[in-house]
Short mmCIF file of C-alpha atoms and ligand atoms in Angstrom, two decimals:
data_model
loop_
_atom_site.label_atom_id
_atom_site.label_comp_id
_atom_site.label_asym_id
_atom_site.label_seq_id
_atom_site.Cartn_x
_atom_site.Cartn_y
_atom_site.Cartn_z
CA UNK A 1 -54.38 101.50 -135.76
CA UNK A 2 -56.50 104.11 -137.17
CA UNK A 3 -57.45 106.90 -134.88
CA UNK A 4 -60.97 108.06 -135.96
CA UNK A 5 -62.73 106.42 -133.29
CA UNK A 6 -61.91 105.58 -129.87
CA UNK A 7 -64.70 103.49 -127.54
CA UNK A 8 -62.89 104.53 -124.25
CA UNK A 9 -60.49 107.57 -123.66
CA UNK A 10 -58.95 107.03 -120.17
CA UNK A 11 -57.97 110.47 -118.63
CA UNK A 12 -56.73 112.10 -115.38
CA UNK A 13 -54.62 109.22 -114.94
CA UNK A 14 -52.07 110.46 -112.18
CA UNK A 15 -48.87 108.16 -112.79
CA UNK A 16 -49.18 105.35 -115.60
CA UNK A 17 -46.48 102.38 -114.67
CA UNK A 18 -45.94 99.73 -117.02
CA UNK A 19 -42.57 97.15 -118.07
CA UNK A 20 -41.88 98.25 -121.83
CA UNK A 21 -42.29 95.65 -124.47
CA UNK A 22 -43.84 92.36 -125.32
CA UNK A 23 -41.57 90.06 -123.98
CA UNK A 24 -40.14 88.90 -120.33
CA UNK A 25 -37.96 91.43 -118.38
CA UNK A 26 -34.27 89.89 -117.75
CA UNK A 27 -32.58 90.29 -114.45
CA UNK A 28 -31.58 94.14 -114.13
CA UNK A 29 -34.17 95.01 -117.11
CA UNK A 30 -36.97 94.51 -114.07
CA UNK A 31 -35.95 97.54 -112.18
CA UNK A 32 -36.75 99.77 -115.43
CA UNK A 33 -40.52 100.14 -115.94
CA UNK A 34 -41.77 103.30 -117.98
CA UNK A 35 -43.83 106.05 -115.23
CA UNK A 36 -45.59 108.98 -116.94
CA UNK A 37 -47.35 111.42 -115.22
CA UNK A 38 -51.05 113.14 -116.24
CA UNK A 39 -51.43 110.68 -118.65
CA UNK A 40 -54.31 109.32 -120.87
CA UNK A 41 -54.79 106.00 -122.48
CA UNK A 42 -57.17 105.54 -125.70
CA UNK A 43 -58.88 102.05 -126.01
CA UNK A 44 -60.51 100.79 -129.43
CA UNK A 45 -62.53 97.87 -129.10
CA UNK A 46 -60.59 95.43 -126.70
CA UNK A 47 -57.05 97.21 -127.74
CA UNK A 48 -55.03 99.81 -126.62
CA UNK A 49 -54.62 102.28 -129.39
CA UNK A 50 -53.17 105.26 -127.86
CA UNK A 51 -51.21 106.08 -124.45
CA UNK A 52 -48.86 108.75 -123.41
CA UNK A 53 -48.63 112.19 -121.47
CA UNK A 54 -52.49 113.08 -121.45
CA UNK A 55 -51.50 116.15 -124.00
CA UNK A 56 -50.19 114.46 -126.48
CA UNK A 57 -52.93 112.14 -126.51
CA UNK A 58 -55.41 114.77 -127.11
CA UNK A 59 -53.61 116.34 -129.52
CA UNK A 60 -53.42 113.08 -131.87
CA UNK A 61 -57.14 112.67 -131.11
CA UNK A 62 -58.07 115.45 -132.52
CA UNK A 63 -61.12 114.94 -134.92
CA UNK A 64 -61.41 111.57 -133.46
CA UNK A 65 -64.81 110.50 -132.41
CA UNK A 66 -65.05 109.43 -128.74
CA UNK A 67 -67.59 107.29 -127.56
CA UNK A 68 -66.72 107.90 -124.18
CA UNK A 69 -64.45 109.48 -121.85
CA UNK A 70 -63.40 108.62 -117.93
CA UNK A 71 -61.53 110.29 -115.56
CA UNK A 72 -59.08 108.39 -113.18
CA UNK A 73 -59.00 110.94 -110.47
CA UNK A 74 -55.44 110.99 -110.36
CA UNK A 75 -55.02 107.67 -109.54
CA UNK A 76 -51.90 105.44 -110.44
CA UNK A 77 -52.95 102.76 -113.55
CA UNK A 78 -50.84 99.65 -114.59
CA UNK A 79 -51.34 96.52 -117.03
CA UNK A 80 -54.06 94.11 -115.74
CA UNK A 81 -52.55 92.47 -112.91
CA UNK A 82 -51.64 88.32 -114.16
CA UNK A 83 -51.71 85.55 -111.91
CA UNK A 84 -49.83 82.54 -113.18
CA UNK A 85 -50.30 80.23 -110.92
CA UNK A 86 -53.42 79.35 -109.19
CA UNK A 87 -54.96 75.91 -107.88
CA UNK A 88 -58.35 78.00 -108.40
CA UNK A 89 -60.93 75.19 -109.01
CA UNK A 90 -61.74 72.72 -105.85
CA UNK A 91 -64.10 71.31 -103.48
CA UNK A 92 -64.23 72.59 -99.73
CA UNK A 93 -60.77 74.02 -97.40
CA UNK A 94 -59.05 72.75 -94.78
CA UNK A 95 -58.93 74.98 -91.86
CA UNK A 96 -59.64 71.60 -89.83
CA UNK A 97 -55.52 70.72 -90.41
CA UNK A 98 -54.58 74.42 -89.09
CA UNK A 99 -54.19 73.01 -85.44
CA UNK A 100 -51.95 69.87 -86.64
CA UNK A 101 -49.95 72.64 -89.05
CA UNK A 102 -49.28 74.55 -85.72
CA UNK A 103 -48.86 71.80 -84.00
CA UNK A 104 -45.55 71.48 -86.29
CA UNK A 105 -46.25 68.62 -87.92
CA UNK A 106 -44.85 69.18 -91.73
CA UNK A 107 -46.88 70.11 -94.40
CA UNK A 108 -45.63 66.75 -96.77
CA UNK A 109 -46.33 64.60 -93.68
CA UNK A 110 -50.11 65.77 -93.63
CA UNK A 111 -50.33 64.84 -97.52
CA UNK A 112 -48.22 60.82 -96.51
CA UNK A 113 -51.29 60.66 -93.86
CA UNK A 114 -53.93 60.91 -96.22
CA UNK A 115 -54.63 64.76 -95.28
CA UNK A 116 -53.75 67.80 -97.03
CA UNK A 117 -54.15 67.43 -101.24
CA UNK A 118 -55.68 64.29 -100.63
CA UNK A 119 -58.25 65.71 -98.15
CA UNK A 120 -59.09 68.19 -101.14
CA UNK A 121 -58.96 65.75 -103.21
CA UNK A 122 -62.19 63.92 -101.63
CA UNK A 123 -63.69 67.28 -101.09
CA UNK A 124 -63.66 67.94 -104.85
CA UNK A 125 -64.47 64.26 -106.14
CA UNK A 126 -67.69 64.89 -103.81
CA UNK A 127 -68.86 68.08 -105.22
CA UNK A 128 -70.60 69.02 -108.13
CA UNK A 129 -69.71 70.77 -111.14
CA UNK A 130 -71.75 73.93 -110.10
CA UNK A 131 -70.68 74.00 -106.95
CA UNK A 132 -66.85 73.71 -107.74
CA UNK A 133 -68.05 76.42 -110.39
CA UNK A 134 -69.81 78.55 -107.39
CA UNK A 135 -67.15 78.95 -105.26
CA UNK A 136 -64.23 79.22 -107.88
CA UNK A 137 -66.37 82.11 -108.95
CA UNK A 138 -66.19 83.68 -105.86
CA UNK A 139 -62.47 83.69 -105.75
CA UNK A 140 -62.30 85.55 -109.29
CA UNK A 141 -64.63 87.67 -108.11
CA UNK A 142 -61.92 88.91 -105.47
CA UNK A 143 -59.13 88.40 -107.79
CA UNK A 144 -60.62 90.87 -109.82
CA UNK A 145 -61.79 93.03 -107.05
CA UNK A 146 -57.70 93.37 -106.39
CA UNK A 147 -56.89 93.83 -109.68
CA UNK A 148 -56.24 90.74 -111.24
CA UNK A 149 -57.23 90.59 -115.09
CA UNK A 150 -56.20 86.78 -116.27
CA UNK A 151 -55.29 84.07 -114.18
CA UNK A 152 -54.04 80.41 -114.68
CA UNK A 153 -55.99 77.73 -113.14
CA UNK A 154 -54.51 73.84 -112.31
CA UNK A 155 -56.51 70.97 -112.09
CA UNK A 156 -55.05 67.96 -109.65
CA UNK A 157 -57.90 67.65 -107.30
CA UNK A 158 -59.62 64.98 -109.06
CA UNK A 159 -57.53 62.48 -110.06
CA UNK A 160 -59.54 60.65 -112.15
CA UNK A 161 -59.89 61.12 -115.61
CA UNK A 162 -63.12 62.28 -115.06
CA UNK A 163 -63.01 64.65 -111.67
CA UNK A 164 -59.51 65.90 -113.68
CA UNK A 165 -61.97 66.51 -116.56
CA UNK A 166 -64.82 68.49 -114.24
CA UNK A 167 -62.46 70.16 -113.05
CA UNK A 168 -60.69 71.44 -116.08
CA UNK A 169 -64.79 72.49 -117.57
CA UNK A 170 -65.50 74.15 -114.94
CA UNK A 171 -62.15 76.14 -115.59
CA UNK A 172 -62.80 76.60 -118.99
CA UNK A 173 -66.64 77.62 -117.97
CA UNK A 174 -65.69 80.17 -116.02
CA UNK A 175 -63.37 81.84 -118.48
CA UNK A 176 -66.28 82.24 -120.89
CA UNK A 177 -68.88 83.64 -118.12
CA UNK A 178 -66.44 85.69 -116.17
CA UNK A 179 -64.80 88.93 -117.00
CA UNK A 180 -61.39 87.26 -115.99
CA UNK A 181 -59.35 85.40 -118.21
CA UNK A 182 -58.86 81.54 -116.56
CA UNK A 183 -55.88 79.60 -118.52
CA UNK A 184 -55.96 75.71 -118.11
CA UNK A 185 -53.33 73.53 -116.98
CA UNK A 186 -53.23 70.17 -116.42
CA UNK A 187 -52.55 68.93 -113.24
CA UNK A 188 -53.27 65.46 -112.36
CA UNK A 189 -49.85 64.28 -111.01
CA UNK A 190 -50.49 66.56 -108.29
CA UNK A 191 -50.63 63.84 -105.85
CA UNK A 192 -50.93 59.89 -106.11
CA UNK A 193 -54.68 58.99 -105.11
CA UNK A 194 -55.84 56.70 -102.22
CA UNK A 195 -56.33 53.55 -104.78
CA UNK A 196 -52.90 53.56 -105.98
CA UNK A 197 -51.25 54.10 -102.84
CA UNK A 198 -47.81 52.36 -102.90
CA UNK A 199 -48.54 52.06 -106.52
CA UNK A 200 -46.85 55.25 -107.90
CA UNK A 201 -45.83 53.93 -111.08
CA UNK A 202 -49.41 52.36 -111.95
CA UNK A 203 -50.96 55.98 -111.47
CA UNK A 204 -47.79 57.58 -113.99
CA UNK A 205 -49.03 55.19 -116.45
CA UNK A 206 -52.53 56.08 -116.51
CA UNK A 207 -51.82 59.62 -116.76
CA UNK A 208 -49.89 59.30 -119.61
CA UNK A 209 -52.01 56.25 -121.45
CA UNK A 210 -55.51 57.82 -120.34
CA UNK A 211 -55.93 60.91 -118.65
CA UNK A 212 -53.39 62.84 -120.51
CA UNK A 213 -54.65 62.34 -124.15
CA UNK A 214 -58.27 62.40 -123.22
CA UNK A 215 -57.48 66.00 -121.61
CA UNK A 216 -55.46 66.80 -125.13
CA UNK A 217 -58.21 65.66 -126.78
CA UNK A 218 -60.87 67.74 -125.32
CA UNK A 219 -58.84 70.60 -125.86
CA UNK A 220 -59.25 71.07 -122.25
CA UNK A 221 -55.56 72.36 -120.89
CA UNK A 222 -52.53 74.53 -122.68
CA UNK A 223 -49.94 73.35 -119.82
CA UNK A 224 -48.94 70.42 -117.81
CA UNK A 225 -47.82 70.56 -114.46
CA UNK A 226 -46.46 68.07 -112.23
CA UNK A 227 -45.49 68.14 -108.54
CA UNK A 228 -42.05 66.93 -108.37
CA UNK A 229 -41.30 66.63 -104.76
CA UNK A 230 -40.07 64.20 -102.30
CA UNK A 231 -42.87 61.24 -101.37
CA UNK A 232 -45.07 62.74 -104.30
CA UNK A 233 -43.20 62.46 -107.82
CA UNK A 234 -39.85 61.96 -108.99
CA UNK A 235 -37.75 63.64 -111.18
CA UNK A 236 -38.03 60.86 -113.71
CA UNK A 237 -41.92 60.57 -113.19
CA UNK A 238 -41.98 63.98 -113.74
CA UNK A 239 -39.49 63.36 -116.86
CA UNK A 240 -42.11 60.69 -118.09
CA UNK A 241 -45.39 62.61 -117.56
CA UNK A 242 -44.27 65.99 -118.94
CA UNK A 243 -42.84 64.45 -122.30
CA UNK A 244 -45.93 62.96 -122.92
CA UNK A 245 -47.38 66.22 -122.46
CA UNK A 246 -45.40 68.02 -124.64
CA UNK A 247 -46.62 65.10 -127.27
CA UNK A 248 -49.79 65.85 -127.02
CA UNK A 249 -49.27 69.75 -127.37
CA UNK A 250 -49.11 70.53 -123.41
CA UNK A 251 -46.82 72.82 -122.68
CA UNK A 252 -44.39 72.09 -119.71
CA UNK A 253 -44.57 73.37 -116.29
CA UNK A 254 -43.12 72.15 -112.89
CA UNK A 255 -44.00 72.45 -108.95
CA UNK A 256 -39.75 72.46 -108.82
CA UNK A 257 -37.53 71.98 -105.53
CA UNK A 258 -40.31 73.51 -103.55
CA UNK A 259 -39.38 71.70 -100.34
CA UNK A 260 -36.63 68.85 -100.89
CA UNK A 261 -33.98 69.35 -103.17
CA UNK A 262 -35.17 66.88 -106.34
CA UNK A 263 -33.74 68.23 -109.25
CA UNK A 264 -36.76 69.96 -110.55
CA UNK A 265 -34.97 72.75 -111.81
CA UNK A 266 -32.71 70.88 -113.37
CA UNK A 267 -35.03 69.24 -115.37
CA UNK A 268 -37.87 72.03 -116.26
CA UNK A 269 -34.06 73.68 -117.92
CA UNK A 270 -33.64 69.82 -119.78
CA UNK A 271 -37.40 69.52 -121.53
CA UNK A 272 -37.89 73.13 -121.68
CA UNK A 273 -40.64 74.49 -119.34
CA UNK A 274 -41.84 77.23 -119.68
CA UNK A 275 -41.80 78.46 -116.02
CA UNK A 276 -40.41 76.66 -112.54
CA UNK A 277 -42.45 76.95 -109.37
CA UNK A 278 -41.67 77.84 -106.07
CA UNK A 279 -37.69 76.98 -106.33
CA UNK A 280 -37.10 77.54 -102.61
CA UNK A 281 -34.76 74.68 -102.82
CA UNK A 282 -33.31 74.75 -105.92
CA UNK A 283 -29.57 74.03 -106.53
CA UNK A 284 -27.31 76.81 -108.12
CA UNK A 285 -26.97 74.50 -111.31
CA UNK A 286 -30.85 74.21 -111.24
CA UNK A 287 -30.86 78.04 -111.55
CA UNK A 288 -28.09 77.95 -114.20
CA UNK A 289 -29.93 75.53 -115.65
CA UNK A 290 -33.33 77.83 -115.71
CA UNK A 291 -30.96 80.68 -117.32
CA UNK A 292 -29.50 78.92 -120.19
CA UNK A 293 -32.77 77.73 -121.54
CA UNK A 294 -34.93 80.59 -120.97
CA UNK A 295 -37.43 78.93 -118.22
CA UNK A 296 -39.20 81.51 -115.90
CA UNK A 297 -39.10 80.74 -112.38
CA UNK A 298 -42.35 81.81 -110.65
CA UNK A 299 -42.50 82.41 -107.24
CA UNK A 300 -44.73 82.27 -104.49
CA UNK A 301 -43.42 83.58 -101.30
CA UNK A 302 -47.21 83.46 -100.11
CA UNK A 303 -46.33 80.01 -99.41
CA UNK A 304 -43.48 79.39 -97.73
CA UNK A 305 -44.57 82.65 -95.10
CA UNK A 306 -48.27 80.61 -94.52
CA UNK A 307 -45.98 77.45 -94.37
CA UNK A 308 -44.26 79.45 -91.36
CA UNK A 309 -40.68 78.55 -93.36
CA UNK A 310 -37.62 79.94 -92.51
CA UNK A 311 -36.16 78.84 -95.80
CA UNK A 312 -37.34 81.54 -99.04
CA UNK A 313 -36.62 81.29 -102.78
CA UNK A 314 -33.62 83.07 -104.02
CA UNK A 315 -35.34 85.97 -105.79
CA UNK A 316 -32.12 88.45 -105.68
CA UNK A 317 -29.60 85.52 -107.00
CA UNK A 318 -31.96 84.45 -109.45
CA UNK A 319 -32.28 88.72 -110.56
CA UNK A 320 -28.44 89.67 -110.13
CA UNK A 321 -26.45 86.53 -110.51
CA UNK A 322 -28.60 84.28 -112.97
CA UNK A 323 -30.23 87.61 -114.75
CA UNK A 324 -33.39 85.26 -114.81
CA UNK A 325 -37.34 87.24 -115.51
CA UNK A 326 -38.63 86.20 -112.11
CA UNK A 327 -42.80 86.27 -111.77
CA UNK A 328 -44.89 86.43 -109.21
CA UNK A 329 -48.09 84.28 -108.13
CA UNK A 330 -50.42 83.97 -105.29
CA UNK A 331 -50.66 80.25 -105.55
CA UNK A 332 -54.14 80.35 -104.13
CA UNK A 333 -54.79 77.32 -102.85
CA UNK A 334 -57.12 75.58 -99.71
CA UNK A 335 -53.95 73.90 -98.18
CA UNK A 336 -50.50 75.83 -98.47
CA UNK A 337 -51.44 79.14 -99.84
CA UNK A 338 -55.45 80.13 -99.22
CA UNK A 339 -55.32 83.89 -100.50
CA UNK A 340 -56.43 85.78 -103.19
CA UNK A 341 -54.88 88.58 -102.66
CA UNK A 342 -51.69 89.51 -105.16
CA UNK A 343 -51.42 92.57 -103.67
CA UNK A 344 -50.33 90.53 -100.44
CA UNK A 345 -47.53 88.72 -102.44
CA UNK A 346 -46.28 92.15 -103.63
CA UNK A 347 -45.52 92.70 -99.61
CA UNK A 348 -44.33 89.64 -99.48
CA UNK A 349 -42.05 89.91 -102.21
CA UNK A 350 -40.71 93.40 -100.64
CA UNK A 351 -40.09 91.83 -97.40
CA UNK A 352 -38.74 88.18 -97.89
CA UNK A 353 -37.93 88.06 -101.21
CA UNK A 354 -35.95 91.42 -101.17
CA UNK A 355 -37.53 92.58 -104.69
CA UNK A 356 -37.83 96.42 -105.27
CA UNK A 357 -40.93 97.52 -106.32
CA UNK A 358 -40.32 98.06 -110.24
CA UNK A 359 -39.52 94.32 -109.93
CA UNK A 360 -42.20 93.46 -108.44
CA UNK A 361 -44.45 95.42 -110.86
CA UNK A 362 -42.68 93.52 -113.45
CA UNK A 363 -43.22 90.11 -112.03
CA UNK A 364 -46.88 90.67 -111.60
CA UNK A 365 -47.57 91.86 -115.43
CA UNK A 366 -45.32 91.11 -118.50
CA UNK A 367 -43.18 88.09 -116.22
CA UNK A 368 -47.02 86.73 -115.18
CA UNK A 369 -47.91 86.64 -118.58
CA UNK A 370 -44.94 85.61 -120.22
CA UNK A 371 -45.24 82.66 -117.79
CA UNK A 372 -48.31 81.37 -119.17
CA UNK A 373 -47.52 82.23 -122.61
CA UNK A 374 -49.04 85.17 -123.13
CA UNK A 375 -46.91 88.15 -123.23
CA UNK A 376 -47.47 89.08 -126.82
CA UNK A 377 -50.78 90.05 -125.76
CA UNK A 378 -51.22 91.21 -122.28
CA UNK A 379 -48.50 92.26 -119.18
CA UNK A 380 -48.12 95.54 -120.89
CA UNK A 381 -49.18 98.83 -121.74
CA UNK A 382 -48.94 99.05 -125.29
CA UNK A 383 -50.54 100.31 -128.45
CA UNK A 384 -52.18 97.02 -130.36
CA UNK A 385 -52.21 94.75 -126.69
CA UNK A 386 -55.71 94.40 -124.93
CA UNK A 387 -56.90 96.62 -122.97
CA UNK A 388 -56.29 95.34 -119.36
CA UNK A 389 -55.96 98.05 -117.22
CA UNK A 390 -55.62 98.43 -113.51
CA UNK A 391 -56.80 101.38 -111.43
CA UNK A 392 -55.21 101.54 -107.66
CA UNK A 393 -55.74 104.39 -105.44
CA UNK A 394 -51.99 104.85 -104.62
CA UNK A 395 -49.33 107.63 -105.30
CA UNK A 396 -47.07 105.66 -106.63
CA UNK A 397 -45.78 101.99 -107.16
CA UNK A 398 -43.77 101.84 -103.81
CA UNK A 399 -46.75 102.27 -102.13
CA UNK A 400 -48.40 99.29 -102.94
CA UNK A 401 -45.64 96.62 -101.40
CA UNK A 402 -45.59 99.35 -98.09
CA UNK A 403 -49.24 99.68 -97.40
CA UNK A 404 -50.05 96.14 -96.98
CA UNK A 405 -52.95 93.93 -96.11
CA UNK A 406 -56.09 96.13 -97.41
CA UNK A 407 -56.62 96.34 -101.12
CA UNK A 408 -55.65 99.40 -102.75
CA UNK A 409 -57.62 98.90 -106.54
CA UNK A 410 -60.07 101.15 -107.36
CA UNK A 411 -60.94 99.95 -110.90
CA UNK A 412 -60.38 97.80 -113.67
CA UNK A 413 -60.51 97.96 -117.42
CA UNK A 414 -60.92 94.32 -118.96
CA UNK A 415 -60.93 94.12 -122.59
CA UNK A 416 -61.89 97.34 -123.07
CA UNK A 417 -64.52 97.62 -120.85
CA UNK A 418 -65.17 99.30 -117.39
CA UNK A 419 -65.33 96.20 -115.28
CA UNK A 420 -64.89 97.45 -111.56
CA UNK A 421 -65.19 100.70 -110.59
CA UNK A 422 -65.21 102.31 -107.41
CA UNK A 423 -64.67 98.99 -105.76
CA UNK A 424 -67.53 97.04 -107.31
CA UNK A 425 -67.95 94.44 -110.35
CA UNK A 426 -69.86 96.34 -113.16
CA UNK A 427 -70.80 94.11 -116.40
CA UNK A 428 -71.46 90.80 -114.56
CA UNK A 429 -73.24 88.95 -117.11
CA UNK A 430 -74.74 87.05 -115.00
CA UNK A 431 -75.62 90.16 -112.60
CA UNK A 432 -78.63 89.30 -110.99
CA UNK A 433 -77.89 85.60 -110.44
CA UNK A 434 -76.17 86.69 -106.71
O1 LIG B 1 -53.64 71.86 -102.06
O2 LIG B 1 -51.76 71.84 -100.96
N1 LIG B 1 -48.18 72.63 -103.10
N2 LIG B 1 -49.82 71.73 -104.19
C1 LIG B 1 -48.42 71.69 -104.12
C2 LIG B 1 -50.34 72.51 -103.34
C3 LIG B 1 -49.32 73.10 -102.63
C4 LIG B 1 -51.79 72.74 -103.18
C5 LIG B 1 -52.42 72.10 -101.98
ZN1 LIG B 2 -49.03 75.24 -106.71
#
């Protein structure tokens, strides 16, 4: 890239952190990420042209025009923070089922009563589009407030062809009007609906004769996702539904041993997912499985702590043994995981999941984006990726998993362009709409 102009030159930065490379981080490669101190980064457009030790960078400058020029204070910057697995777009929450959750009754016994998903479900079917776009918006709106650049949305609340479809606009609408970057997935054997009800089979057939092409069709997803878990879909369903997918150009992904032991790892390793979710249960061949055929298991230990389990996905096996490139995700959700915050799961991640912090670093940027297909272009600090850049007001990575429960970002750079700063969304397009 030629260096005679540069639109943003980033200085002052205290400690830049980033995983090397454009591709997923294997097992021990995690703990290596690249740290350079007084550094500067020099953005062209929506690319990265330039980074290094903040002398250097000068030096190669030289005679370059600047448009502009920011100082970080000091403060630590990574890669946009990715989130790869959100349920981001629905109607209403369900606070109401808190009392039964403490109560100890089981999260898949609230969903076989006609509560949990399914109470979203009618939530969502009720709502409009702009007010499922309304309130989605205000989750990016913290997601990006904490650092989060792109983030992968699921549909499954509607479960109809044509909630599924609102659902996935409204996804798509907010990736053009917000500064985030939503990715679409497919999602509508999340649960079976009310009308087929002891009709499982019916509803796997309309998915893959109707909803699924129509979604294709309208260009309206990149993945498929199906929750493959005991009461909800089987491993063949899941089988069935996924390889239709893949037919119509949707790439793979599965809700996998979560709770009950199903096979779901297994099986995203047979048709080739791209990622696994959750995996608290998953069998040692299902993680053998993942290895040999290069699936990334994403996990969400936000989950299974607001699920009060005792039970937590085998993060250090999958690192050590199975040398797998583990990510990280919020799973923001109204029922088993309502937060935002990534910077939460980082603690998480520290404290049940074992993870050092270089690993978790890793499984928040270039593992995140590699799970949604996207590592060639984001995840990373690199000269020619785009320029998503995350300020945090920290001395250094261990600090964010050990300070935990307030949000340490100060700033973010999306595509190029000052987005928050000092705390607060600059470049709303929309600004004065709220
Ligand atoms: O709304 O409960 N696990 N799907 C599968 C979810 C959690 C989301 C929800
Ligand atoms: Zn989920």
């Amino acid at each position: 890239m030629t260096l005679e102009r540069i639109d943003l030159l980033l200085t002052g930065i205290g400690r830049l952190v980033t995983p090397p490379g454009s591709v997923p981080r294997y097992g021990g490669e995690m703990r290596s990420v690249s740290e350079i101190e007084h550094a500067a980064i020099a953005i062209r457009g929506d690319r990265i042209a330039l980074f290094g030790p903040q002398g250097d960078v000068l030096t190669q400058l030289n005679g370059a025009e600047i448009v502009e020029t920011l100082d970080a204070g000091g403060r630590m910057v990574t890669p946009g923070l990715v989130d790869p697995h959100t349920h981001l777009v629905h109607g209403g929450s369900r606070e109401h089922e808190l009392s039964l959750k403490r109560s100890g009754v089981p999260y898949l016994d609230i969903l076989a009563q006609g509560g949990g998903i399914l109470s979203t479900v009618k939530a969502t079917r009720a709502a409009s589009e702009q007010e499922l776009y309304d309130k989605a918006r205000k989750s990016l709106d913290i997601m990006l407030l904490n650092g989060v650049t792109t983030v992968e949305a699921k549909s499954g609340y509607g479960l109809t062809l044509e909630d599924e479809l609102k659902q996935l606009r409204v996804a798509k609408r907010l990736h053009e009007e917000h500064p985030v970057d939503v990715v679409p997935t497919f999602m509508g054997a999340h649960a079976v609906p009310p009308e087929y009800k002891g009709r499982p089979d019916e509803f796997v057939e309309l998915l893959v004769n109707e909803m699924l092409p129509e979604v294709a069709r309208k260009g309206l997803a990149e993945f498929c996702d199906v929750f493959c878990e005991q009461g909800v879909f089987t491993a063949p369903q899941t089988r069935r539904i996924l390889q239709q997918g893949k037919r119509y150009g949707l790439i793979p992904k599965i809700h996998a041993d979560e709770i009950e032991t199903l096979g779901g790892a297994e099986l995203a390793g047979e048709i080739g997912a791209i990622s696994a979710e959750h995996l608290l249960a998953a069998s040692d061949e299902g993680l053998r499985m993942l290895a040999v055929n290069g699936v990334i298991p994403v996990l969400l230990p936000g989950t299974s702590f607001n699920l009060g389990l005792k039970q937590h996905a085998r993060a250090r096996e999958m690192i050590d043994t199975h040398q797998l490139p583990v990510a990280l995700s919020t799973d923001y959700n109204p029922g088993s995981c309502p937060t935002e915050s990534i910077q939460l799961i980082m603690m998480l991640a520290s404290l049940n999941l074992r993870m050092v912090p270089e690993e978790i670093i890793t499984a928040c940027t270039i593992n995140a984006s590699a799970a949604i297909g996207r590592a060639h272009d984001i995840g990373s600090i690199e000269a020619g990726k785009r320029a998503d850049l995350t300020l945090f007001d920290v001395p250094n990575i261990a600090y964010l998993p050990y300070h935990f429960g307030i949000n340490h970002t100060f700033g973010v750079i999306k595509n190029g362009k000052v987005t928050v700063w000092d705390r607060q969304i600059k470049g709303r397009k929309n600004a004065g709409e709220r």
